[in-house]
Coordinates of C-alpha atoms and ligand atoms in Angstrom, one line a residue:
M1 CA 35.8 -59.9 -74.5
T2 CA 33.3 -58.9 -72.1
F3 CA 30.3 -60.8 -70.9
N4 CA 29.4 -58.5 -68.8
H5 CA 30.6 -55.9 -66.3
S6 CA 32.9 -58.2 -64.1
I7 CA 33.3 -60.9 -66.5
H8 CA 35.8 -59.7 -69.1
Y9 CA 39.2 -61.1 -70.7
H10 CA 41.9 -58.2 -70.4
H11 CA 45.0 -59.1 -71.9
N12 CA 43.5 -62.2 -73.2
T13 CA 43.5 -63.4 -69.6
L14 CA 39.9 -64.0 -67.7
H15 CA 39.5 -61.5 -65.4
I16 CA 36.7 -61.4 -62.6
D17 CA 36.4 -57.8 -61.9
S18 CA 40.4 -56.6 -61.9
I19 CA 41.5 -59.8 -60.6
P20 CA 43.3 -62.5 -62.9
V21 CA 41.2 -65.7 -62.3
A22 CA 44.4 -67.4 -62.6
D23 CA 45.4 -66.2 -59.7
I24 CA 42.5 -67.9 -57.6
V25 CA 43.8 -70.8 -59.3
R26 CA 47.4 -70.7 -58.1
E27 CA 46.2 -70.4 -54.5
V28 CA 43.0 -72.3 -54.1
G29 CA 43.1 -74.9 -56.9
T30 CA 39.8 -76.4 -58.9
P31 CA 36.9 -76.9 -58.9
V32 CA 36.2 -73.7 -57.7
Y33 CA 33.2 -71.3 -57.6
I34 CA 34.2 -67.5 -57.8
Y35 CA 31.8 -64.9 -57.2
S36 CA 31.3 -61.4 -57.9
L37 CA 30.0 -59.2 -55.2
K38 CA 30.2 -56.2 -57.5
R39 CA 28.3 -58.0 -59.5
A40 CA 25.8 -59.0 -57.3
L41 CA 24.8 -56.2 -56.0
E42 CA 24.5 -54.2 -59.3
N43 CA 22.3 -56.9 -60.6
Y44 CA 20.4 -56.1 -57.0
E45 CA 19.8 -52.5 -57.5
R46 CA 18.6 -52.7 -61.2
I47 CA 16.3 -54.6 -59.8
K48 CA 15.2 -52.5 -56.7
N49 CA 15.4 -49.7 -59.3
A50 CA 13.4 -51.4 -62.2
F51 CA 10.4 -51.2 -59.5
A52 CA 11.3 -48.0 -57.9
D53 CA 8.0 -46.5 -59.1
F54 CA 5.9 -49.1 -56.7
D55 CA 6.1 -49.9 -53.4
A56 CA 7.9 -52.7 -54.2
H57 CA 10.4 -54.9 -51.9
V58 CA 12.8 -56.9 -53.1
H59 CA 13.6 -60.9 -51.3
Y60 CA 16.5 -62.4 -52.3
S61 CA 15.8 -65.9 -53.4
A62 CA 18.3 -68.1 -50.8
K63 CA 17.5 -71.3 -52.7
A64 CA 19.5 -69.7 -55.8
N65 CA 23.0 -69.6 -53.9
A66 CA 22.9 -69.4 -49.9
N67 CA 26.7 -69.0 -49.3
L68 CA 26.8 -66.4 -46.7
A69 CA 28.7 -64.0 -47.5
I70 CA 26.8 -63.6 -50.4
L71 CA 23.2 -63.3 -48.2
R72 CA 25.2 -61.2 -46.1
A73 CA 26.3 -58.4 -49.1
L74 CA 22.3 -58.7 -50.4
I75 CA 21.0 -58.1 -47.0
Q76 CA 23.2 -55.3 -45.9
A77 CA 22.5 -53.4 -49.5
G78 CA 19.0 -53.6 -48.1
A79 CA 17.0 -57.2 -49.5
G80 CA 14.8 -58.9 -47.8
I81 CA 15.4 -62.9 -47.6
D82 CA 12.9 -65.3 -49.4
A83 CA 13.6 -69.0 -47.4
V84 CA 12.2 -72.2 -48.5
S85 CA 13.4 -74.0 -45.5
A86 CA 14.1 -73.8 -42.0
G87 CA 17.6 -74.4 -43.0
E88 CA 17.7 -71.1 -45.1
I89 CA 16.3 -69.1 -42.3
H90 CA 18.9 -70.6 -40.3
R91 CA 21.6 -69.2 -42.6
A92 CA 19.4 -65.8 -43.3
I93 CA 19.8 -64.9 -39.6
T94 CA 22.8 -66.0 -39.4
A95 CA 24.0 -64.0 -42.4
G96 CA 22.5 -60.8 -40.9
A97 CA 18.7 -60.7 -41.8
K98 CA 15.9 -59.7 -39.5
P99 CA 13.5 -61.8 -39.4
E100 CA 10.6 -59.3 -39.9
N101 CA 11.9 -59.3 -43.7
I102 CA 12.0 -62.9 -44.3
V103 CA 9.6 -64.1 -46.0
F104 CA 8.9 -68.7 -45.7
A105 CA 7.4 -70.2 -49.1
G106 CA 7.8 -73.2 -49.6
V107 CA 5.0 -76.5 -50.8
G108 CA 6.0 -79.0 -48.0
K109 CA 6.8 -77.0 -44.8
S110 CA 7.5 -79.5 -42.1
P111 CA 5.6 -78.6 -38.7
T112 CA 8.6 -78.2 -36.9
E113 CA 9.5 -76.0 -39.6
I114 CA 6.5 -73.6 -39.2
A115 CA 6.9 -74.2 -35.3
Y116 CA 10.8 -72.3 -35.8
A117 CA 10.0 -69.8 -38.4
V118 CA 7.4 -68.7 -36.1
S119 CA 9.6 -68.5 -32.8
Q120 CA 12.0 -66.8 -35.1
N121 CA 9.2 -63.9 -35.9
V122 CA 9.9 -64.5 -39.6
G123 CA 7.9 -61.6 -41.8
W124 CA 5.5 -63.4 -44.3
F125 CA 4.1 -67.4 -44.5
N126 CA 3.9 -67.9 -48.4
V127 CA 1.0 -70.6 -47.6
E128 CA 0.3 -73.6 -50.1
N129 CA -1.4 -76.1 -48.0
V130 CA -4.6 -75.6 -46.0
A131 CA -3.5 -77.7 -43.5
E132 CA -0.7 -75.2 -43.4
L133 CA -2.6 -72.7 -41.6
Q134 CA -3.5 -74.7 -38.5
Y135 CA 0.4 -75.8 -37.6
I136 CA 0.8 -72.0 -38.1
Q137 CA -2.2 -71.3 -36.3
T138 CA -0.9 -73.9 -33.4
A139 CA 2.5 -72.1 -33.3
A140 CA 1.4 -68.9 -32.9
E141 CA -0.6 -69.7 -30.0
Q142 CA 2.7 -71.8 -28.3
Y143 CA 4.5 -68.4 -28.9
Q144 CA 2.2 -65.8 -28.3
R145 CA 2.5 -64.2 -32.0
E146 CA -1.1 -62.2 -32.4
Q147 CA -0.3 -61.6 -36.2
I148 CA 1.0 -63.8 -38.6
N149 CA 1.4 -62.3 -41.8
I150 CA -0.2 -64.9 -44.4
A151 CA 0.2 -64.4 -48.2
L152 CA -1.9 -67.8 -50.0
R153 CA -0.3 -68.9 -53.3
L154 CA -2.8 -68.6 -56.2
N155 CA -1.9 -71.4 -58.5
P156 CA -3.0 -69.1 -61.6
E157 CA -3.3 -71.5 -64.3
V158 CA -0.6 -69.6 -66.6
T159 CA 2.3 -72.0 -68.2
A160 CA 5.3 -69.9 -68.0
S161 CA 7.8 -70.4 -71.1
T162 CA 10.8 -71.8 -69.5
H163 CA 11.8 -75.3 -68.9
P164 CA 9.3 -77.7 -67.7
Y165 CA 10.9 -78.8 -64.8
I166 CA 11.1 -75.1 -63.7
A167 CA 7.4 -73.9 -65.0
T168 CA 5.1 -73.6 -61.6
G169 CA 2.0 -72.1 -63.0
H170 CA 0.3 -74.5 -64.4
G171 CA -2.5 -76.6 -63.4
G172 CA -0.6 -79.7 -63.5
A173 CA 1.6 -78.5 -61.3
K174 CA 1.8 -79.4 -57.3
F175 CA 2.5 -75.9 -56.6
G176 CA 0.1 -73.4 -55.4
L177 CA -3.5 -73.0 -54.6
T178 CA -6.4 -73.2 -56.6
A179 CA -8.7 -70.1 -56.7
D180 CA -11.3 -71.7 -55.7
V181 CA -9.5 -72.8 -52.6
I182 CA -8.8 -69.2 -51.5
G183 CA -12.1 -68.1 -52.0
G184 CA -12.6 -70.8 -49.3
I185 CA -10.0 -69.7 -47.1
L186 CA -10.6 -65.8 -47.6
A187 CA -14.2 -66.5 -46.5
R188 CA -13.4 -69.0 -43.5
Q189 CA -10.6 -66.4 -42.0
T190 CA -12.3 -66.2 -38.6
D191 CA -11.2 -70.2 -38.1
Y192 CA -7.1 -68.7 -37.9
P193 CA -7.6 -65.7 -35.4
R194 CA -4.2 -65.7 -35.0
L195 CA -3.5 -65.6 -38.4
K196 CA -4.1 -62.4 -41.3
F197 CA -4.9 -63.0 -44.7
A198 CA -2.5 -59.7 -46.2
G199 CA -1.3 -61.0 -49.2
L200 CA -1.0 -63.2 -52.1
H201 CA 1.2 -64.7 -54.0
V202 CA 1.9 -66.1 -57.4
H203 CA 5.1 -67.2 -59.0
I204 CA 4.5 -69.1 -62.5
G205 CA 8.0 -70.0 -62.9
S206 CA 12.1 -69.6 -63.2
Q207 CA 13.9 -68.2 -66.3
L208 CA 11.1 -66.4 -68.0
G209 CA 11.3 -66.0 -71.8
D210 CA 8.6 -63.1 -71.7
T211 CA 6.5 -61.2 -69.5
T212 CA 2.8 -61.5 -70.8
A213 CA 2.5 -64.8 -69.2
T214 CA 3.8 -63.1 -65.7
Q215 CA 1.4 -60.2 -66.7
T216 CA -1.6 -62.4 -67.2
A217 CA -0.5 -64.3 -64.0
V218 CA -1.1 -61.2 -62.1
Q219 CA -4.1 -60.3 -63.3
K220 CA -5.8 -63.5 -62.6
A221 CA -4.0 -62.4 -58.8
L222 CA -5.7 -59.0 -59.0
D223 CA -9.0 -60.2 -59.7
M224 CA -8.7 -62.6 -57.4
I225 CA -7.9 -59.9 -54.5
A226 CA -9.8 -56.8 -55.2
P227 CA -13.0 -58.0 -53.5
Y228 CA -10.9 -58.2 -50.5
P229 CA -10.0 -55.0 -49.0
A230 CA -7.5 -56.7 -46.3
I231 CA -5.2 -57.3 -49.4
R232 CA -3.3 -55.4 -49.9
T233 CA 0.3 -57.0 -50.5
L234 CA 1.4 -59.0 -53.8
N235 CA 4.5 -61.0 -53.8
I236 CA 5.1 -62.2 -57.5
G237 CA 8.0 -64.5 -56.7
G238 CA 11.1 -64.5 -58.7
G239 CA 12.1 -65.6 -62.1
F240 CA 13.7 -63.0 -64.0
P241 CA 15.9 -65.0 -66.2
A242 CA 19.9 -64.4 -66.8
A243 CA 21.8 -64.9 -69.8
Y244 CA 23.5 -68.4 -70.6
Q245 CA 24.9 -67.4 -74.1
T246 CA 26.3 -64.3 -74.9
G247 CA 24.2 -61.7 -77.3
Q248 CA 21.1 -64.4 -76.0
T249 CA 17.9 -61.6 -76.4
L250 CA 15.7 -61.9 -73.3
P251 CA 12.8 -59.7 -71.4
A252 CA 14.9 -57.5 -69.3
V253 CA 13.8 -57.0 -65.3
A254 CA 12.4 -53.4 -66.8
E255 CA 10.5 -54.8 -68.8
F256 CA 8.3 -57.1 -66.2
A257 CA 7.8 -53.9 -64.1
A258 CA 6.6 -51.8 -67.5
A259 CA 4.4 -54.9 -67.9
L260 CA 2.5 -54.6 -64.5
K261 CA 2.6 -51.0 -64.2
P262 CA -0.5 -50.3 -66.0
I263 CA -2.4 -53.5 -63.8
V264 CA -0.6 -53.1 -60.2
K265 CA -1.9 -49.8 -58.8
D266 CA -2.0 -49.0 -54.6
Y267 CA -0.6 -52.7 -54.0
T268 CA 2.6 -53.1 -52.0
L269 CA 4.6 -55.1 -53.9
L270 CA 7.3 -58.4 -53.1
L271 CA 9.5 -60.2 -55.1
E272 CA 12.2 -63.1 -54.9
P273 CA 14.7 -63.1 -57.4
G274 CA 17.6 -65.1 -57.3
R275 CA 18.7 -66.2 -60.8
S276 CA 18.7 -62.5 -61.9
I277 CA 20.4 -61.3 -59.0
I278 CA 23.6 -64.2 -58.5
A279 CA 23.5 -66.0 -61.8
D280 CA 26.2 -64.4 -63.4
A281 CA 28.2 -62.7 -61.4
G282 CA 29.1 -66.4 -60.6
I283 CA 31.8 -69.0 -62.7
L284 CA 32.9 -72.2 -61.9
I285 CA 36.6 -72.7 -62.4
T286 CA 37.4 -76.4 -63.7
Q287 CA 41.1 -77.7 -64.6
I288 CA 41.5 -80.5 -68.2
L289 CA 42.9 -83.7 -66.9
Y290 CA 42.7 -85.3 -70.2
V291 CA 42.4 -84.8 -73.6
K292 CA 40.7 -87.6 -75.9
Q293 CA 39.8 -88.4 -78.9
Q294 CA 36.9 -90.6 -79.1
A295 CA 34.4 -91.9 -82.3
A296 CA 35.5 -88.7 -83.8
Q297 CA 34.9 -86.5 -80.6
T298 CA 37.3 -84.0 -78.6
F299 CA 36.6 -84.9 -75.3
Y300 CA 37.9 -82.6 -72.5
I301 CA 37.8 -84.6 -69.0
V302 CA 37.8 -81.7 -66.8
D303 CA 38.1 -82.1 -62.9
A304 CA 34.3 -80.3 -62.2
S305 CA 30.8 -82.8 -63.0
M306 CA 27.4 -82.7 -62.9
T307 CA 28.3 -82.8 -59.0
E308 CA 29.8 -79.8 -58.8
L309 CA 26.7 -78.1 -61.5
V310 CA 24.4 -80.8 -62.2
R311 CA 22.3 -78.0 -64.7
P312 CA 23.5 -79.0 -67.9
A313 CA 23.2 -83.1 -66.9
L314 CA 19.2 -82.5 -65.4
Y315 CA 17.5 -79.5 -67.6
K316 CA 19.8 -79.9 -70.4
A317 CA 21.1 -76.4 -69.4
T318 CA 23.9 -74.7 -71.8
H319 CA 26.1 -72.6 -70.1
E320 CA 29.2 -70.7 -72.3
I321 CA 32.5 -72.4 -71.5
V322 CA 35.4 -70.4 -72.3
P323 CA 39.1 -70.8 -71.6
V324 CA 40.7 -68.9 -68.9
I325 CA 43.8 -68.3 -70.6
G326 CA 42.1 -66.5 -74.3
H327 CA 43.7 -68.4 -77.7
E328 CA 42.9 -66.9 -80.8
A329 CA 43.4 -69.8 -82.5
E330 CA 40.5 -71.6 -84.8
K331 CA 38.7 -73.4 -82.9
N332 CA 36.8 -76.2 -83.0
A333 CA 33.9 -78.2 -81.5
A334 CA 34.7 -80.5 -78.2
Q335 CA 32.7 -82.1 -75.2
I336 CA 33.4 -80.9 -72.2
V337 CA 32.6 -83.4 -69.4
G338 CA 33.2 -84.5 -66.1
P339 CA 34.8 -87.5 -63.9
V340 CA 31.8 -89.3 -62.9
C341 CA 30.0 -92.0 -64.0
E342 CA 27.1 -91.2 -65.4
T343 CA 27.2 -91.1 -69.5
S344 CA 25.0 -87.8 -68.3
D345 CA 27.7 -86.2 -67.2
V346 CA 28.6 -83.9 -69.8
L347 CA 29.0 -79.7 -68.7
G348 CA 28.9 -78.5 -72.4
R349 CA 28.6 -80.3 -76.0
D350 CA 30.1 -79.1 -78.8
V351 CA 32.0 -75.6 -76.9
L352 CA 33.9 -74.1 -79.6
L353 CA 37.0 -74.1 -78.3
P354 CA 40.6 -73.5 -79.7
T355 CA 42.9 -76.9 -79.5
L356 CA 43.8 -77.1 -75.3
Q357 CA 45.7 -79.4 -73.4
T358 CA 45.9 -81.3 -69.7
G359 CA 46.4 -78.6 -66.9
D360 CA 44.1 -75.8 -69.2
L361 CA 41.6 -74.6 -67.4
L362 CA 38.1 -73.0 -68.4
A363 CA 35.6 -71.3 -67.0
I364 CA 31.8 -72.3 -66.8
L365 CA 29.8 -69.0 -67.1
T366 CA 26.7 -67.8 -65.8
A367 CA 26.9 -70.9 -63.3
G368 CA 26.4 -68.6 -59.4
A369 CA 22.8 -69.6 -59.6
Y370 CA 21.9 -73.3 -58.4
G371 CA 25.0 -74.5 -58.9
M372 CA 26.9 -74.9 -55.4
V373 CA 23.1 -74.9 -54.0
M374 CA 22.3 -78.2 -55.9
S375 CA 25.9 -79.2 -55.3
S376 CA 26.8 -83.4 -54.2
N377 CA 28.8 -85.5 -53.0
Y378 CA 28.0 -88.4 -55.5
N379 CA 31.5 -90.4 -56.6
A380 CA 32.5 -89.4 -53.3
R381 CA 33.6 -85.9 -54.5
P382 CA 34.8 -83.2 -51.5
R383 CA 32.3 -80.3 -52.8
P384 CA 34.2 -77.3 -53.9
A385 CA 35.7 -74.0 -53.0
E386 CA 33.9 -70.8 -53.1
V387 CA 35.7 -67.5 -53.7
V388 CA 34.0 -64.0 -53.6
V389 CA 35.6 -61.0 -54.9
N390 CA 34.8 -58.0 -53.1
P391 CA 32.9 -54.7 -54.6
D392 CA 36.3 -53.0 -54.4
G393 CA 36.9 -55.6 -57.0
S394 CA 40.7 -55.8 -56.1
T395 CA 40.1 -57.8 -53.3
W396 CA 39.2 -61.1 -52.7
Q397 CA 38.7 -64.3 -50.2
I398 CA 37.8 -68.0 -49.2
V399 CA 34.2 -67.9 -48.5
R400 CA 33.8 -71.8 -48.4
Q401 CA 36.9 -74.3 -47.9
R402 CA 37.4 -77.4 -50.3
E403 CA 35.4 -80.4 -48.8
T404 CA 38.3 -83.3 -47.6
W405 CA 37.7 -86.8 -48.0
D406 CA 37.1 -86.6 -44.2
D407 CA 34.6 -84.1 -44.2
L408 CA 32.8 -86.9 -46.2
L409 CA 32.7 -89.2 -43.1
R410 CA 32.1 -86.9 -40.7
S411 CA 28.2 -87.5 -40.1
E412 CA 28.6 -91.2 -40.2
L413 CA 28.5 -93.5 -37.5
G414 CA 29.4 -96.7 -39.3
Ligands
LLP1 N1 10.3 -67.7 -55.3 C1 9.5 -69.0 -55.7 C2 8.2 -69.4 -55.1 C3 10.1 -69.3 -56.4 O1 10.1 -71.2 -56.7 C4 12.0 -69.5 -57.3 C5 12.7 -70.8 -57.8 C6 12.2 -68.3 -56.9 C7 11.4 -67.6 -56.1 C8 13.2 -67.8 -57.4 O2 13.1 -68.1 -58.9 P1 14.2 -67.6 -59.5 O3 14.2 -65.4 -59.7 O4 15.5 -68.2 -59.4 O5 14.6 -67.6 -61.0 N2 16.9 -75.2 -60.1 C9 16.4 -74.7 -61.6 C10 15.9 -73.4 -61.0 C11 14.7 -73.8 -60.1 C12 13.5 -72.2 -59.1 C13 13.0 -73.2 -58.5 N3 12.1 -72.1 -57.4 C14 17.8 -73.9 -62.4 O6 18.7 -74.4 -62.5 O7 16.9 -73.2 -62.8

């Protein structure tokens, strides 16, 4: 059985590229995130190739997974970075990003973050508040920067077909600016002599289920900028989906490119994909602690929880869960739950699995995006280790150590 080029069974044993997952677990323990850099780089190349007919630049959205090893691999392959906080800019620069290849987005950038980004010379600011412009102008004066690239973020009032928590382009969302407000800013550009209004940004949501809403939003953006010849760059955000179930049909990145090709002419495109690069490159491995038969159900109580992967609890997201050692045996529905004191601490409901025992390993698939970055220390749980399998497919290393109980005390003063 093969889930993708990098995650597959070989002799009934789950492998990531050519490494048996169980080999990594023997040395690193569980829970552990494991990422295939090969898969992440393939995903990046697929997106680049899909948009090869455009003047397009891919800025990996660090919010999906900001581990330095992943950032470094993508930056070395040519990716820019979409950062959503000063912390992410700092990470990106630490990982080797050139500041001019960083776009700084976010609905609530603080003046301190803006000053930091200006001091570092980041390439673009995606702006979502009128007052933000003055902060950028002030920082530009302070750091003597002449021309800071601004992409105003349009809220296109388009509802994406995705989970309501990750839709951002509808009128009621906090994101972006209305067309009226953008028109007003563009009419008063001279109020901000150090800002260069060179782009428009539009992002309608994540895990997009069709290309139509994107096409509509991009068309609105193009209509908006048509009267402004100085605006030559359109940032269309992220949102390309990843498959969370084997066989799920989703629009491919090439279909998004094909939907945009007839309408986008003579503009530079910036893309901010996150999930579509790293989601299916990552798995979370957990061990069964207890098997409990209760209320006519089988509960596998595992050592990972909502503190490692919050997506099922937060969005009712479904991740495929498979045994690390494959069994041919008959499968029954089981509940995969964590140790955290919350009823919502469920990683998988009614997952079809063979009969398993304490000590058996499970792999939670498509966990590379919005997994580790959303992890927490709730219940004083140390965060897990992270491992990458190198692009050669046959060597691996720990890229983040498992936290210790002492790590959890370190920043407290009491
Ligand atoms: N650009 C902007 C402006 C965004 O808001 C986002 C995601 C991206 C790019 C990257 O989107 P992607 O290509 O990864 O879909 N935690 C949620 C997803 C939140 C997405 C937030 N914004 C989840 O686990 O599904």
